[in-house]
Structures are given as structure tokens and as C-alpha cells.
Amino acid sequence: MKTSALQALQQESAKVELWNDLTRLTCPVLIIRGVKPHPGLSLEAVEQYKLSLPQASIVAFEEHDHNIFEPDVDVFVRTADSFLKRD
């Protein structure tokens, strides 16, 4: 995608806060957070998720950053698979 197209999208976007809507979720929720060196999910956001979704499972991938599939995609696959298979 061209840089100009990305800039146009950004200019037309608006921030939408959905924290209050999370409380309506009744299904199981898995939140995965990469920890290093550049996490995509801050500790503050994790705390907000805990408040909004007390039933959520929160997993930290210590060796991963924002891209939770690297360096080991199998960690993600095993975690998601385990979550989906639980009772």
C-alpha cells in the first residue's frame, strides 16, 4: 500500500474506545501479550482487560514482542489450542 494511502486512512480514522463494551462479553477470552523487547500490549492495558474481563485468560510470552508469532510460532499454536480445548 502506498504511503499516501496509509496517511489518508489515518487522517480519516477516529479513535474508538471499546473498554466499556467488553463487559458484555460472556464467552471465554484469551489475551496473549508479548513481553520483549517491544510489547504491543502495555501492562496498563492488561490491567484494564482484567477489570473489564475478569474471566479472561491472560498469557505472557516472555520471549516474544508485538509479533506474538515470532520467534516461535509453536508457542502461540500450543497456547491457542490449549485454550480452545479446555472445558
Coordinates of C-alpha atoms in Angstrom, one line a residue:
M1 CA 0.0 0.0 0.0
K2 CA 1.3 3.4 -0.8
T3 CA 2.3 5.8 2.0
S4 CA -0.1 8.4 0.8
A5 CA -3.0 5.9 1.0
L6 CA -2.0 5.0 4.6
Q7 CA -1.8 8.7 5.5
A8 CA -5.2 9.3 4.1
L9 CA -6.6 6.4 6.1
Q10 CA -5.0 7.7 9.3
Q11 CA -6.5 11.2 8.7
E12 CA -10.0 9.8 8.2
S13 CA -9.8 7.4 11.2
A14 CA -11.2 8.2 14.6
K15 CA -10.2 6.6 17.9
V16 CA -13.0 4.3 19.2
E17 CA -12.8 3.2 22.9
L18 CA -14.4 -0.2 23.4
W19 CA -13.4 -0.8 27.1
N20 CA -16.9 -0.4 28.4
D21 CA -18.3 -2.8 25.8
L22 CA -16.0 -5.6 26.9
T23 CA -18.1 -6.2 30.0
R24 CA -20.9 -7.5 27.7
L25 CA -18.7 -10.5 26.6
T26 CA -19.8 -13.7 28.2
C27 CA -17.6 -16.1 26.1
P28 CA -14.1 -17.2 27.1
V29 CA -11.4 -14.8 26.2
L30 CA -7.7 -15.4 25.6
I31 CA -5.4 -12.4 25.7
I32 CA -1.8 -13.0 24.7
R33 CA 0.9 -10.4 25.5
G34 CA 4.4 -10.5 24.0
V35 CA 6.8 -9.1 26.7
K36 CA 10.1 -8.2 25.0
P37 CA 11.6 -6.1 23.6
H38 CA 8.6 -4.1 22.3
P39 CA 5.3 -5.4 23.7
G40 CA 2.2 -4.5 21.7
L41 CA 0.1 -4.6 24.8
S42 CA 1.1 -2.4 27.8
L43 CA 0.8 -3.5 31.4
E44 CA -1.7 -0.8 31.9
A45 CA -3.9 -2.3 29.1
V46 CA -3.6 -5.7 30.7
E47 CA -4.9 -4.2 33.9
Q48 CA -7.8 -2.7 32.1
Y49 CA -8.6 -6.1 30.5
K50 CA -8.5 -7.7 33.9
L51 CA -11.1 -5.2 35.2
S52 CA -13.3 -5.4 32.1
L53 CA -13.0 -9.2 31.6
P54 CA -12.3 -10.9 34.9
Q55 CA -13.0 -14.3 33.2
A56 CA -10.2 -13.7 30.6
S57 CA -7.1 -15.9 30.5
I58 CA -4.1 -13.7 30.1
V59 CA -0.8 -15.3 28.9
A60 CA 2.5 -13.6 28.6
F61 CA 5.0 -14.8 26.0
E62 CA 8.3 -13.9 27.7
E63 CA 10.5 -14.4 24.5
H64 CA 8.1 -12.6 22.1
D65 CA 7.3 -9.0 21.4
H66 CA 4.5 -7.3 19.5
N67 CA 4.7 -10.1 16.8
I68 CA 3.5 -12.9 19.0
F69 CA 4.2 -15.5 16.3
E70 CA 8.0 -14.9 16.5
P71 CA 10.5 -16.3 17.4
D72 CA 8.4 -19.5 17.9
V73 CA 5.0 -19.8 16.3
D74 CA 4.5 -23.2 18.1
V75 CA 4.2 -21.4 21.4
F76 CA 1.3 -19.5 20.0
V77 CA -0.3 -22.6 18.4
R78 CA 0.0 -24.6 21.6
T79 CA -1.4 -21.8 23.8
A80 CA -4.4 -21.2 21.5
D81 CA -5.0 -24.9 21.0
S82 CA -5.0 -25.5 24.8
F83 CA -7.3 -22.6 25.3
L84 CA -9.8 -23.8 22.7
K85 CA -9.8 -27.4 24.0
R86 CA -10.4 -26.5 27.7
D87 CA -13.8 -27.4 29.2

